mmCIF file of C-alpha atoms in Angstrom:
data_model
loop_
_atom_site.group_PDB
_atom_site.id
_atom_site.type_symbol
_atom_site.label_atom_id
_atom_site.label_comp_id
_atom_site.label_asym_id
_atom_site.label_seq_id
_atom_site.Cartn_x
_atom_site.Cartn_y
_atom_site.Cartn_z
ATOM 1 C CA MET A 1 -193.822 230.782 -97.338
ATOM 2 C CA PRO A 2 -193.116 227.498 -99.181
ATOM 3 C CA PHE A 3 -193.428 224.294 -97.184
ATOM 4 C CA PHE A 4 -190.144 222.438 -96.554
ATOM 5 C CA ASP A 5 -189.220 219.510 -98.781
ATOM 6 C CA PHE A 6 -189.760 216.385 -96.666
ATOM 7 C CA ASP A 7 -187.598 214.230 -98.956
ATOM 8 C CA ASP A 8 -184.649 216.566 -98.435
ATOM 9 C CA VAL A 9 -185.086 216.421 -94.662
ATOM 10 C CA VAL A 10 -185.111 212.619 -94.736
ATOM 11 C CA GLU A 11 -181.966 212.514 -96.909
ATOM 12 C CA ASN A 12 -180.114 214.765 -94.479
ATOM 13 C CA ILE A 13 -181.196 212.633 -91.506
ATOM 14 C CA VAL A 14 -180.078 209.425 -93.239
ATOM 15 C CA ASP A 15 -176.715 210.940 -94.195
ATOM 16 C CA GLU A 16 -176.047 212.045 -90.605
ATOM 17 C CA VAL A 17 -176.977 208.646 -89.163
ATOM 18 C CA PHE A 18 -174.608 206.817 -91.513
ATOM 19 C CA LEU A 19 -171.754 209.247 -90.866
ATOM 20 C CA ASP A 20 -172.164 208.667 -87.136
ATOM 21 C CA LYS A 21 -171.912 204.878 -87.537
ATOM 22 C CA GLU A 22 -168.690 204.690 -89.547
ATOM 23 C CA ARG A 23 -165.762 202.662 -88.262
ATOM 24 C CA GLU A 24 -162.199 203.976 -88.456
ATOM 25 C CA ASP A 25 -161.635 202.087 -91.730
ATOM 26 C CA GLY A 26 -164.591 203.893 -93.334
ATOM 27 C CA THR A 27 -166.978 200.907 -93.308
ATOM 28 C CA TYR A 28 -170.334 200.919 -91.538
ATOM 29 C CA ASP A 29 -170.988 199.188 -88.252
ATOM 30 C CA SER A 30 -174.325 197.603 -89.095
ATOM 31 C CA GLU A 31 -174.827 196.581 -85.472
ATOM 32 C CA ARG A 32 -174.945 200.239 -84.468
ATOM 33 C CA LEU A 33 -177.466 201.265 -87.123
ATOM 34 C CA PRO A 34 -180.998 201.575 -85.699
ATOM 35 C CA LYS A 35 -182.953 198.460 -86.694
ATOM 36 C CA ASN A 36 -186.231 200.354 -87.018
ATOM 37 C CA PHE A 37 -184.454 202.887 -89.187
ATOM 38 C CA LEU A 38 -183.359 200.171 -91.640
ATOM 39 C CA LYS A 39 -186.838 198.666 -91.630
ATOM 40 C CA LEU A 40 -188.197 202.011 -92.805
ATOM 41 C CA ALA A 41 -186.115 201.648 -95.940
ATOM 42 C CA LEU A 42 -187.971 198.422 -96.743
ATOM 43 C CA VAL A 43 -191.408 200.030 -96.651
ATOM 44 C CA SER A 44 -190.779 203.683 -97.529
ATOM 45 C CA HIS A 45 -189.498 204.918 -100.879
ATOM 46 C CA THR A 46 -188.586 208.184 -99.182
ATOM 47 C CA PHE A 47 -186.069 206.344 -97.005
ATOM 48 C CA LEU A 48 -185.070 203.680 -99.526
ATOM 49 C CA ASN A 49 -182.873 205.671 -101.925
ATOM 50 C CA PRO A 50 -180.947 207.638 -99.245
ATOM 51 C CA VAL A 51 -180.183 204.371 -97.413
ATOM 52 C CA ARG A 52 -179.121 202.632 -100.608
ATOM 53 C CA ARG A 53 -176.979 205.602 -101.574
ATOM 54 C CA ASN A 54 -175.128 205.486 -98.267
ATOM 55 C CA LEU A 55 -174.735 201.702 -98.224
ATOM 56 C CA TYR A 56 -173.388 201.460 -101.774
ATOM 57 C CA ARG A 57 -171.465 204.729 -101.943
ATOM 58 C CA ASP A 58 -168.331 203.215 -100.385
ATOM 59 C CA VAL A 59 -168.271 199.415 -100.718
ATOM 60 C CA ARG A 60 -165.749 197.043 -99.151
ATOM 61 C CA ILE A 61 -165.356 193.620 -100.778
ATOM 62 C CA GLU A 62 -163.215 190.949 -99.128
ATOM 63 C CA GLY A 63 -162.039 188.097 -101.347
ATOM 64 C CA SER A 64 -162.515 187.203 -104.997
ATOM 65 C CA GLU A 65 -165.659 185.102 -104.367
ATOM 66 C CA ARG A 66 -167.537 188.028 -102.827
ATOM 67 C CA PHE A 67 -166.198 190.260 -105.578
ATOM 68 C CA LEU A 68 -167.631 188.047 -108.325
ATOM 69 C CA LEU A 69 -170.977 187.745 -106.539
ATOM 70 C CA LEU A 70 -171.297 191.494 -106.051
ATOM 71 C CA THR A 71 -170.204 192.161 -109.627
ATOM 72 C CA GLY A 72 -173.012 189.934 -110.830
ATOM 73 C CA GLN A 73 -175.505 191.722 -108.597
ATOM 74 C CA LEU A 74 -174.413 195.184 -109.723
ATOM 75 C CA ARG A 75 -174.475 194.265 -113.415
ATOM 76 C CA PHE A 76 -178.139 193.303 -113.141
ATOM 77 C CA SER A 77 -179.046 196.034 -110.631
ATOM 78 C CA PRO A 78 -178.063 199.365 -112.210
ATOM 79 C CA HIS A 79 -180.325 201.171 -109.719
ATOM 80 C CA LEU A 80 -177.844 200.068 -107.009
ATOM 81 C CA ALA A 81 -174.632 200.244 -109.031
ATOM 82 C CA LYS A 82 -175.204 203.924 -109.792
ATOM 83 C CA PHE A 83 -174.553 204.743 -106.117
ATOM 84 C CA VAL A 84 -171.044 203.234 -105.991
ATOM 85 C CA HIS A 85 -168.376 205.957 -105.900
ATOM 86 C CA LYS A 86 -165.565 204.179 -104.060
ATOM 87 C CA ALA A 87 -164.561 200.511 -103.761
ATOM 88 C CA ASN A 88 -162.200 198.850 -101.296
ATOM 89 C CA LEU A 89 -161.030 195.497 -102.701
ATOM 90 C CA VAL A 90 -159.271 193.148 -100.270
ATOM 91 C CA SER A 91 -157.352 190.071 -101.400
ATOM 92 C CA SER A 92 -158.554 186.712 -100.092
ATOM 93 C CA CYS A 93 -155.381 186.238 -98.047
ATOM 94 C CA SER A 94 -156.274 189.347 -96.008
ATOM 95 C CA GLN A 95 -160.028 188.901 -95.621
ATOM 96 C CA ALA A 96 -161.417 188.612 -92.101
ATOM 97 C CA THR A 97 -163.712 185.659 -92.814
ATOM 98 C CA HIS A 98 -164.263 183.302 -95.731
ATOM 99 C CA ILE A 99 -167.459 183.586 -97.714
ATOM 100 C CA ASP A 100 -168.901 180.573 -95.850
ATOM 101 C CA GLY A 101 -168.396 182.368 -92.527
ATOM 102 C CA THR A 102 -165.292 180.492 -91.384
ATOM 103 C CA ARG A 103 -162.122 182.381 -90.554
ATOM 104 C CA ASP A 104 -159.341 182.030 -93.115
ATOM 105 C CA ASP A 105 -155.883 180.809 -92.187
ATOM 106 C CA PRO A 106 -153.531 183.174 -94.080
ATOM 107 C CA THR A 107 -150.838 180.486 -94.239
ATOM 108 C CA GLU A 108 -153.180 178.179 -96.160
ATOM 109 C CA SER A 109 -154.743 180.760 -98.490
ATOM 110 C CA MET A 110 -153.955 180.310 -102.149
ATOM 111 C CA PRO A 111 -153.982 183.228 -104.584
ATOM 112 C CA ARG A 112 -157.210 183.681 -106.508
ATOM 113 C CA THR A 113 -156.225 186.249 -109.131
ATOM 114 C CA VAL A 114 -159.209 188.129 -110.510
ATOM 115 C CA SER A 115 -159.386 188.114 -114.306
ATOM 116 C CA ILE A 116 -159.112 191.246 -116.412
ATOM 117 C CA THR A 117 -162.582 190.595 -117.832
ATOM 118 C CA ALA A 118 -164.278 190.200 -114.443
ATOM 119 C CA PHE A 119 -162.612 193.384 -113.232
ATOM 120 C CA ARG A 120 -163.814 195.244 -116.321
ATOM 121 C CA TRP A 121 -167.364 194.008 -115.706
ATOM 122 C CA PHE A 122 -167.208 195.473 -112.206
ATOM 123 C CA LEU A 123 -165.915 198.837 -113.432
ATOM 124 C CA ASP A 124 -168.448 198.947 -116.278
ATOM 125 C CA ALA A 125 -171.282 198.182 -113.877
ATOM 126 C CA CYS A 126 -170.481 201.214 -111.657
ATOM 127 C CA PRO A 127 -170.724 204.362 -113.794
ATOM 128 C CA GLN A 128 -169.932 206.715 -110.872
ATOM 129 C CA LEU A 129 -166.940 204.786 -109.529
ATOM 130 C CA THR A 130 -163.870 207.052 -109.395
ATOM 131 C CA ALA A 131 -161.966 205.990 -106.247
ATOM 132 C CA LEU A 132 -160.363 202.579 -105.793
ATOM 133 C CA ASN A 133 -158.442 201.097 -102.845
ATOM 134 C CA ILE A 134 -156.753 197.736 -103.440
ATOM 135 C CA PHE A 135 -155.291 195.669 -100.595
ATOM 136 C CA GLY A 136 -152.900 192.957 -101.770
ATOM 137 C CA GLY A 137 -152.202 191.639 -105.253
ATOM 138 C CA GLU A 138 -155.304 189.646 -106.056
ATOM 139 C CA PHE A 139 -156.948 192.526 -107.947
ATOM 140 C CA LEU A 140 -153.735 194.304 -108.931
ATOM 141 C CA HIS A 141 -152.999 192.230 -112.029
ATOM 142 C CA ALA A 142 -156.420 193.042 -113.502
ATOM 143 C CA LEU A 143 -156.054 196.757 -112.759
ATOM 144 C CA ALA A 144 -152.502 196.918 -114.116
ATOM 145 C CA LEU A 145 -153.612 195.553 -117.506
ATOM 146 C CA GLN A 146 -156.947 197.348 -117.646
ATOM 147 C CA THR A 147 -157.534 199.382 -120.814
ATOM 148 C CA SER A 148 -161.312 199.807 -120.643
ATOM 149 C CA ASP A 149 -162.927 203.234 -120.791
ATOM 150 C CA SER A 150 -164.407 202.650 -117.337
ATOM 151 C CA ALA A 151 -160.898 202.280 -115.862
ATOM 152 C CA LYS A 152 -159.959 205.605 -117.409
ATOM 153 C CA ARG A 153 -162.600 207.285 -115.201
ATOM 154 C CA LEU A 154 -160.597 206.528 -112.048
ATOM 155 C CA THR A 155 -159.265 209.632 -110.286
ATOM 156 C CA ASP A 156 -158.108 208.343 -106.878
ATOM 157 C CA ILE A 157 -156.199 205.059 -106.499
ATOM 158 C CA THR A 158 -154.660 203.620 -103.332
ATOM 159 C CA LEU A 159 -152.551 200.449 -103.585
ATOM 160 C CA ILE A 160 -151.537 198.705 -100.355
ATOM 161 C CA ALA A 161 -149.185 195.720 -100.420
ATOM 162 C CA CYS A 162 -150.235 192.447 -98.826
ATOM 163 C CA ASN A 163 -149.361 192.091 -95.144
ATOM 164 C CA GLN A 164 -150.086 188.347 -95.071
ATOM 165 C CA CYS A 165 -147.998 186.849 -97.862
ATOM 166 C CA GLU A 166 -144.435 187.005 -96.557
ATOM 167 C CA SER A 167 -142.717 186.999 -99.939
ATOM 168 C CA TYR A 168 -143.633 187.394 -103.562
ATOM 169 C CA GLY A 169 -143.601 183.884 -104.986
ATOM 170 C CA PRO A 170 -145.835 181.048 -106.216
ATOM 171 C CA ALA A 171 -147.869 181.064 -102.985
ATOM 172 C CA SER A 172 -148.319 184.822 -103.003
ATOM 173 C CA CYS A 173 -151.260 186.948 -104.081
ATOM 174 C CA MET A 174 -148.700 188.830 -106.232
ATOM 175 C CA ASP A 175 -147.944 185.707 -108.293
ATOM 176 C CA ALA A 176 -149.585 187.044 -111.469
ATOM 177 C CA VAL A 177 -148.109 190.543 -111.185
ATOM 178 C CA GLU A 178 -144.946 191.335 -113.134
ATOM 179 C CA GLY A 179 -142.387 194.129 -112.858
ATOM 180 C CA GLY A 180 -143.486 197.403 -114.418
ATOM 181 C CA TRP A 181 -147.099 196.842 -113.377
ATOM 182 C CA LEU A 182 -147.572 200.514 -112.468
ATOM 183 C CA LYS A 183 -146.883 201.789 -116.007
ATOM 184 C CA ASN A 184 -150.460 201.529 -117.231
ATOM 185 C CA ILE A 185 -152.057 202.722 -113.982
ATOM 186 C CA VAL A 186 -150.173 206.036 -113.754
ATOM 187 C CA ALA A 187 -151.219 206.804 -117.341
ATOM 188 C CA PHE A 188 -154.983 206.709 -116.622
ATOM 189 C CA PRO A 189 -156.077 210.038 -118.181
ATOM 190 C CA ARG A 190 -158.146 211.295 -115.192
ATOM 191 C CA LEU A 191 -155.833 210.151 -112.406
ATOM 192 C CA LYS A 192 -155.484 212.876 -109.762
ATOM 193 C CA LYS A 193 -154.165 211.059 -106.694
ATOM 194 C CA LEU A 194 -152.054 207.913 -106.294
ATOM 195 C CA ASP A 195 -151.051 206.350 -102.959
ATOM 196 C CA LEU A 196 -148.504 203.508 -102.850
ATOM 197 C CA PHE A 197 -147.849 201.570 -99.645
ATOM 198 C CA GLU A 198 -144.972 199.094 -99.255
ATOM 199 C CA TYR A 199 -144.414 198.159 -102.889
ATOM 200 C CA PRO A 200 -140.808 197.765 -104.161
ATOM 201 C CA ILE A 201 -139.778 200.812 -106.189
ATOM 202 C CA GLY A 202 -136.570 200.822 -108.196
ATOM 203 C CA THR A 203 -135.493 197.292 -107.232
ATOM 204 C CA GLU A 204 -134.376 194.497 -109.558
ATOM 205 C CA ARG A 205 -137.285 192.231 -108.605
ATOM 206 C CA MET A 206 -140.929 193.250 -108.885
ATOM 207 C CA ASP A 207 -140.012 196.878 -109.576
ATOM 208 C CA ALA A 208 -143.323 198.750 -109.809
ATOM 209 C CA VAL A 209 -141.988 201.654 -111.886
ATOM 210 C CA ARG A 210 -139.984 199.742 -114.512
ATOM 211 C CA GLY A 211 -140.610 201.112 -117.986
ATOM 212 C CA ILE A 212 -142.678 204.157 -116.985
ATOM 213 C CA PRO A 213 -141.984 206.882 -119.575
ATOM 214 C CA GLY A 214 -141.496 210.509 -118.599
ATOM 215 C CA CYS A 215 -144.445 212.906 -118.605
ATOM 216 C CA SER A 216 -146.904 210.022 -118.997
ATOM 217 C CA SER A 217 -149.139 210.710 -115.986
ATOM 218 C CA PRO A 218 -151.616 213.531 -115.221
ATOM 219 C CA CYS A 219 -151.390 212.727 -111.490
ATOM 220 C CA ALA A 220 -151.318 215.790 -109.193
ATOM 221 C CA GLY A 221 -151.044 214.057 -105.812
ATOM 222 C CA LEU A 222 -148.619 211.253 -104.863
ATOM 223 C CA CYS A 223 -147.993 209.418 -101.585
ATOM 224 C CA VAL A 224 -145.171 206.878 -101.322
ATOM 225 C CA SER A 225 -144.857 204.982 -98.047
ATOM 226 C CA ASN A 226 -141.958 202.520 -97.941
ATOM 227 C CA MET A 227 -140.953 202.140 -94.328
ATOM 228 C CA ASN A 228 -140.113 198.446 -94.659
ATOM 229 C CA THR A 229 -139.805 197.922 -98.419
ATOM 230 C CA PRO A 230 -136.964 198.961 -100.759
ATOM 231 C CA LEU A 231 -137.211 202.395 -102.342
ATOM 232 C CA THR A 232 -134.269 203.516 -104.449
ATOM 233 C CA PRO A 233 -133.683 207.140 -105.490
ATOM 234 C CA ASN A 234 -133.581 206.127 -109.157
ATOM 235 C CA GLY A 235 -136.956 204.414 -108.816
ATOM 236 C CA LEU A 236 -138.476 207.476 -107.147
ATOM 237 C CA LYS A 237 -137.017 209.706 -109.862
ATOM 238 C CA VAL A 238 -138.704 207.601 -112.559
ATOM 239 C CA LEU A 239 -142.027 208.006 -110.781
ATOM 240 C CA LEU A 240 -141.626 211.759 -110.301
ATOM 241 C CA ARG A 241 -140.511 212.331 -113.895
ATOM 242 C CA SER A 242 -143.717 210.699 -115.094
ATOM 243 C CA MET A 243 -145.799 213.358 -113.256
ATOM 244 C CA PRO A 244 -145.044 216.823 -114.681
ATOM 245 C CA HIS A 245 -148.089 218.347 -112.951
ATOM 246 C CA LEU A 246 -147.425 216.941 -109.473
ATOM 247 C CA ALA A 247 -148.605 219.453 -106.859
ATOM 248 C CA GLU A 248 -148.742 217.398 -103.644
ATOM 249 C CA LEU A 249 -146.145 214.866 -102.504
ATOM 250 C CA VAL A 250 -145.998 212.740 -99.348
ATOM 251 C CA LEU A 251 -142.870 210.673 -98.624
ATOM 252 C CA ASP A 252 -142.856 208.239 -95.684
ATOM 253 C CA GLY A 253 -139.640 206.488 -94.709
ATOM 254 C CA ARG A 254 -136.962 209.030 -95.625
ATOM 255 C CA HIS A 255 -134.287 206.833 -94.010
ATOM 256 C CA LEU A 256 -134.189 204.771 -97.193
ATOM 257 C CA LEU A 257 -132.761 207.724 -99.143
ATOM 258 C CA ALA A 258 -129.143 208.697 -98.531
ATOM 259 C CA PRO A 259 -128.079 212.333 -97.913
ATOM 260 C CA LYS A 260 -128.643 214.648 -100.895
ATOM 261 C CA GLN A 261 -130.783 212.040 -102.667
ATOM 262 C CA THR A 262 -134.020 213.520 -101.322
ATOM 263 C CA ARG A 263 -132.996 216.943 -102.656
ATOM 264 C CA GLU A 264 -132.126 215.503 -106.072
ATOM 265 C CA CYS A 265 -135.517 213.793 -106.306
ATOM 266 C CA LEU A 266 -137.399 216.937 -105.309
ATOM 267 C CA LYS A 267 -135.646 218.998 -107.981
ATOM 268 C CA ILE A 268 -137.604 217.030 -110.587
ATOM 269 C CA VAL A 269 -140.937 218.453 -109.362
ATOM 270 C CA ALA A 270 -139.632 221.825 -108.166
ATOM 271 C CA GLY A 271 -141.628 223.735 -110.762
ATOM 272 C CA SER A 272 -145.043 222.371 -109.770
ATOM 273 C CA LEU A 273 -144.932 221.206 -106.137
ATOM 274 C CA THR A 274 -147.108 223.222 -103.710
ATOM 275 C CA LEU A 275 -147.380 220.755 -100.799
ATOM 276 C CA LEU A 276 -144.693 218.484 -99.377
ATOM 277 C CA THR A 277 -144.827 216.128 -96.399
ATOM 278 C CA ILE A 278 -141.790 214.091 -95.389
ATOM 279 C CA SER A 279 -141.897 211.644 -92.478
ATOM 280 C CA ASP A 280 -138.898 209.976 -90.853
ATOM 281 C CA TYR A 281 -139.868 207.347 -88.279
ATOM 282 C CA TYR A 282 -136.323 206.344 -87.403
ATOM 283 C CA SER A 283 -134.573 209.561 -86.403
ATOM 284 C CA SER A 284 -134.792 210.869 -82.832
ATOM 285 C CA GLU A 285 -133.224 213.544 -80.668
ATOM 286 C CA GLU A 286 -130.524 211.082 -79.647
ATOM 287 C CA ARG A 287 -129.889 209.710 -83.163
ATOM 288 C CA ALA A 288 -130.640 211.948 -86.094
ATOM 289 C CA ASP A 289 -129.993 211.017 -89.712
ATOM 290 C CA GLN A 290 -128.117 213.588 -91.763
ATOM 291 C CA TRP A 291 -130.345 216.222 -93.351
ATOM 292 C CA GLU A 292 -129.408 218.720 -96.045
ATOM 293 C CA ASN A 293 -130.605 222.181 -94.977
ATOM 294 C CA ASP A 294 -131.138 223.280 -98.581
ATOM 295 C CA THR A 295 -133.279 220.240 -99.454
ATOM 296 C CA VAL A 296 -136.432 222.297 -100.106
ATOM 297 C CA GLN A 297 -134.808 225.602 -101.078
ATOM 298 C CA GLU A 298 -135.428 225.185 -104.808
ATOM 299 C CA LEU A 299 -139.142 224.380 -104.451
ATOM 300 C CA ARG A 300 -140.154 227.855 -105.579
ATOM 301 C CA GLN A 301 -143.907 227.112 -105.720
ATOM 302 C CA LEU A 302 -144.130 225.342 -102.350
ATOM 303 C CA LYS A 303 -146.835 226.701 -100.023
ATOM 304 C CA THR A 304 -147.159 223.950 -97.409
ATOM 305 C CA LEU A 305 -144.252 222.056 -95.840
ATOM 306 C CA SER A 306 -144.742 219.392 -93.161
ATOM 307 C CA LEU A 307 -141.742 217.610 -91.634
ATOM 308 C CA ASN A 308 -142.530 214.756 -89.261
ATOM 309 C CA GLY A 309 -139.461 213.526 -87.402
ATOM 310 C CA VAL A 310 -137.026 214.882 -90.021
ATOM 311 C CA PRO A 311 -134.137 216.554 -88.139
ATOM 312 C CA VAL A 312 -133.414 220.170 -89.087
ATOM 313 C CA THR A 313 -130.772 222.652 -87.945
ATOM 314 C CA PRO A 314 -130.856 226.490 -87.676
ATOM 315 C CA PRO A 315 -129.604 227.209 -91.254
ATOM 316 C CA PHE A 316 -132.667 225.389 -92.591
ATOM 317 C CA PHE A 317 -134.925 228.324 -91.645
ATOM 318 C CA ASN A 318 -133.014 230.716 -93.892
ATOM 319 C CA MET A 319 -133.350 228.357 -96.866
ATOM 320 C CA LEU A 320 -137.125 227.998 -96.964
ATOM 321 C CA PRO A 321 -139.013 228.453 -100.263
ATOM 322 C CA PRO A 322 -140.086 232.064 -100.901
ATOM 323 C CA ARG A 323 -143.843 231.326 -101.170
ATOM 324 C CA LEU A 324 -144.187 229.141 -98.089
ATOM 325 C CA GLU A 325 -147.465 229.853 -96.270
ATOM 326 C CA HIS A 326 -147.669 226.948 -93.798
ATOM 327 C CA LEU A 327 -144.722 225.356 -91.973
ATOM 328 C CA ARG A 328 -145.408 222.319 -89.776
ATOM 329 C CA LEU A 329 -142.718 220.674 -87.670
ATOM 330 C CA CYS A 330 -143.409 217.536 -85.643
ATOM 331 C CA GLY A 331 -141.402 215.387 -83.229
ATOM 332 C CA ALA A 332 -137.675 215.241 -84.000
ATOM 333 C CA SER A 333 -138.143 218.057 -86.553
ATOM 334 C CA LEU A 334 -138.591 220.563 -83.736
ATOM 335 C CA VAL A 335 -135.768 222.933 -82.862
ATOM 336 C CA SER A 336 -135.373 224.749 -79.546
ATOM 337 C CA ALA A 337 -137.360 227.819 -78.563
ATOM 338 C CA PRO A 338 -134.357 230.210 -78.764
ATOM 339 C CA ILE A 339 -133.673 229.153 -82.372
ATOM 340 C CA ILE A 340 -137.274 229.768 -83.409
ATOM 341 C CA ALA A 341 -137.392 233.103 -81.573
ATOM 342 C CA ALA A 342 -134.118 234.280 -83.137
ATOM 343 C CA TRP A 343 -135.455 233.420 -86.601
ATOM 344 C CA LEU A 344 -138.710 235.303 -86.016
ATOM 345 C CA ARG A 345 -136.829 238.351 -84.651
ATOM 346 C CA LEU A 346 -134.769 238.838 -87.816
ATOM 347 C CA GLU A 347 -135.203 242.357 -89.186
ATOM 348 C CA SER A 348 -135.025 240.933 -92.682
ATOM 349 C CA PHE A 349 -137.388 238.052 -91.890
ATOM 350 C CA PRO A 350 -137.386 236.164 -95.231
ATOM 351 C CA LEU A 351 -141.070 235.199 -95.163
ATOM 352 C CA ARG A 352 -142.558 238.474 -93.923
ATOM 353 C CA GLY A 353 -146.091 238.814 -95.239
ATOM 354 C CA VAL A 354 -145.896 235.344 -96.796
ATOM 355 C CA LEU A 355 -145.875 232.803 -93.938
ATOM 356 C CA LYS A 356 -149.410 232.519 -92.525
ATOM 357 C CA LYS A 357 -149.145 229.550 -90.161
ATOM 358 C CA LEU A 358 -146.375 228.086 -87.971
ATOM 359 C CA GLU A 359 -147.329 224.753 -86.443
ATOM 360 C CA MET A 360 -145.155 222.892 -83.933
ATOM 361 C CA ILE A 361 -146.297 219.486 -82.667
ATOM 362 C CA GLY A 362 -144.331 217.964 -79.800
ATOM 363 C CA GLU A 363 -142.142 219.214 -76.969
ATOM 364 C CA VAL A 364 -140.288 222.415 -77.801
ATOM 365 C CA ARG A 365 -136.985 222.416 -75.884
ATOM 366 C CA ALA A 366 -135.597 225.246 -73.764
ATOM 367 C CA ASN A 367 -132.190 225.132 -75.474
ATOM 368 C CA ALA A 368 -130.293 223.296 -78.205
ATOM 369 C CA ALA A 369 -128.800 220.617 -75.939
ATOM 370 C CA LYS A 370 -129.960 217.042 -76.543
ATOM 371 C CA LEU A 371 -132.921 216.095 -74.347
ATOM 372 C CA ALA A 372 -132.970 219.601 -72.886
ATOM 373 C CA PRO A 373 -135.865 220.511 -70.585
ATOM 374 C CA ALA A 374 -139.114 221.695 -72.073
ATOM 375 C CA ALA A 375 -139.371 225.335 -73.028
ATOM 376 C CA SER A 376 -140.789 227.575 -70.341
ATOM 377 C CA GLU A 377 -144.146 229.277 -70.626
ATOM 378 C CA GLN A 378 -142.280 232.577 -71.044
ATOM 379 C CA GLN A 379 -140.331 231.202 -74.017
ATOM 380 C CA LEU A 380 -143.504 229.899 -75.671
ATOM 381 C CA ALA A 381 -145.267 233.179 -74.989
ATOM 382 C CA GLU A 382 -142.419 235.052 -76.683
ATOM 383 C CA ILE A 383 -142.769 232.894 -79.804
ATOM 384 C CA ALA A 384 -146.516 233.504 -79.819
ATOM 385 C CA GLN A 385 -145.972 237.264 -79.503
ATOM 386 C CA LEU A 386 -143.411 237.339 -82.298
ATOM 387 C CA CYS A 387 -145.805 235.400 -84.533
ATOM 388 C CA ARG A 388 -148.637 237.831 -83.809
ATOM 389 C CA ALA A 389 -146.408 240.762 -84.729
ATOM 390 C CA LEU A 390 -145.682 239.103 -88.086
ATOM 391 C CA GLY A 391 -149.298 238.136 -88.737
ATOM 392 C CA ILE A 392 -148.513 234.424 -88.356
ATOM 393 C CA GLU A 393 -150.923 231.978 -86.741
ATOM 394 C CA TRP A 394 -148.993 230.089 -84.043
ATOM 395 C CA ILE A 395 -150.139 226.541 -83.213
ATOM 396 C CA HIS A 396 -148.442 224.406 -80.580
ATOM 397 C CA ARG A 397 -149.563 220.989 -79.332
ATOM 398 C CA ARG A 398 -147.408 218.873 -77.065
ATOM 399 C CA ASN A 399 -149.098 215.594 -78.036
ATOM 400 C CA VAL A 400 -147.336 214.322 -81.156
ATOM 401 C CA TYR A 401 -150.088 211.802 -81.921
ATOM 402 C CA ALA A 402 -153.016 214.181 -81.723
ATOM 403 C CA ASP A 403 -154.381 214.910 -85.190
ATOM 404 C CA PHE A 404 -151.212 213.481 -86.766
ATOM 405 C CA SER A 405 -151.225 214.034 -90.534
#
């Protein structure tokens, strides 16, 4: 019997310890890491590489000064740079503390735009870097104009607008960024997933998608969250037309699209979309925005549909895509128990043998009246029984905020 590999055991132990000490934002809480454990890395080669790999795998850099210092370190320390797979770059106006240890006053922070060359040095230094999260505009200009081969390795990009600079102007971290800045980014040849949070799309000023040509992006996963920032249907259409292979789409803030506009946008990706999540944070049982029941009917390839707070009515259930395997309704998207039961009892149930999972998160009502009482245990049991008879997994959680996704 061969003796176990001690190095492998140590690597697994190190990985588990670091996973256990992660904060919610994905960074490590160094105060919670065992001090003796870290000291082992200083004296033991067996511990050194696993610790380095975990520390440098997902780096968070706050401010341009720290960015330049770390870039210099990584350029002359390839044995460390090889571990970097993901980087979180935070603009100076959003950093927690200045490099000298003092706390920054966001109102007094001036933009410190990172140069295209410095950004290229950072990307070149990290041969395994494929995922990039950028907070604010300080690094955005350099990414938007990046043409280096190292930038073309990026597969996952998340761009989050600044929450400190109140407006885009001369005192903003977006000062150097011009309209159409997304054109080059979406065309990165290995891009698989793009997340955009609170950037203007389709507006006259600072329009991110201006000039993006059709079919220019290989991106397969897109998230657009514009709860407080303008998003026009024409702007969204430009973005969707650039992604002919889009398979997964997440839209947050549906209230910004008028009736029928959501359906028109989705038609563009109807031939490729397999997962769709739409969240509406403004509708409620008392005040529901208008919803077109046939909005998703033409998404013939769709397998997963998640509606969070998007109001639906009974006809919606007879207009679901023919290949739908997982239906998730949350909050204001829920209909009453009798409506669900009547749909499941149909002799010609449209998704028989296709639908595998029905998930309902929130309070299912006893009837269709507004703010009706909660469904009885007998009503919920009937739904569960009907699902079992159809081979559908039935999931119901009353807490809307538990495992919300």
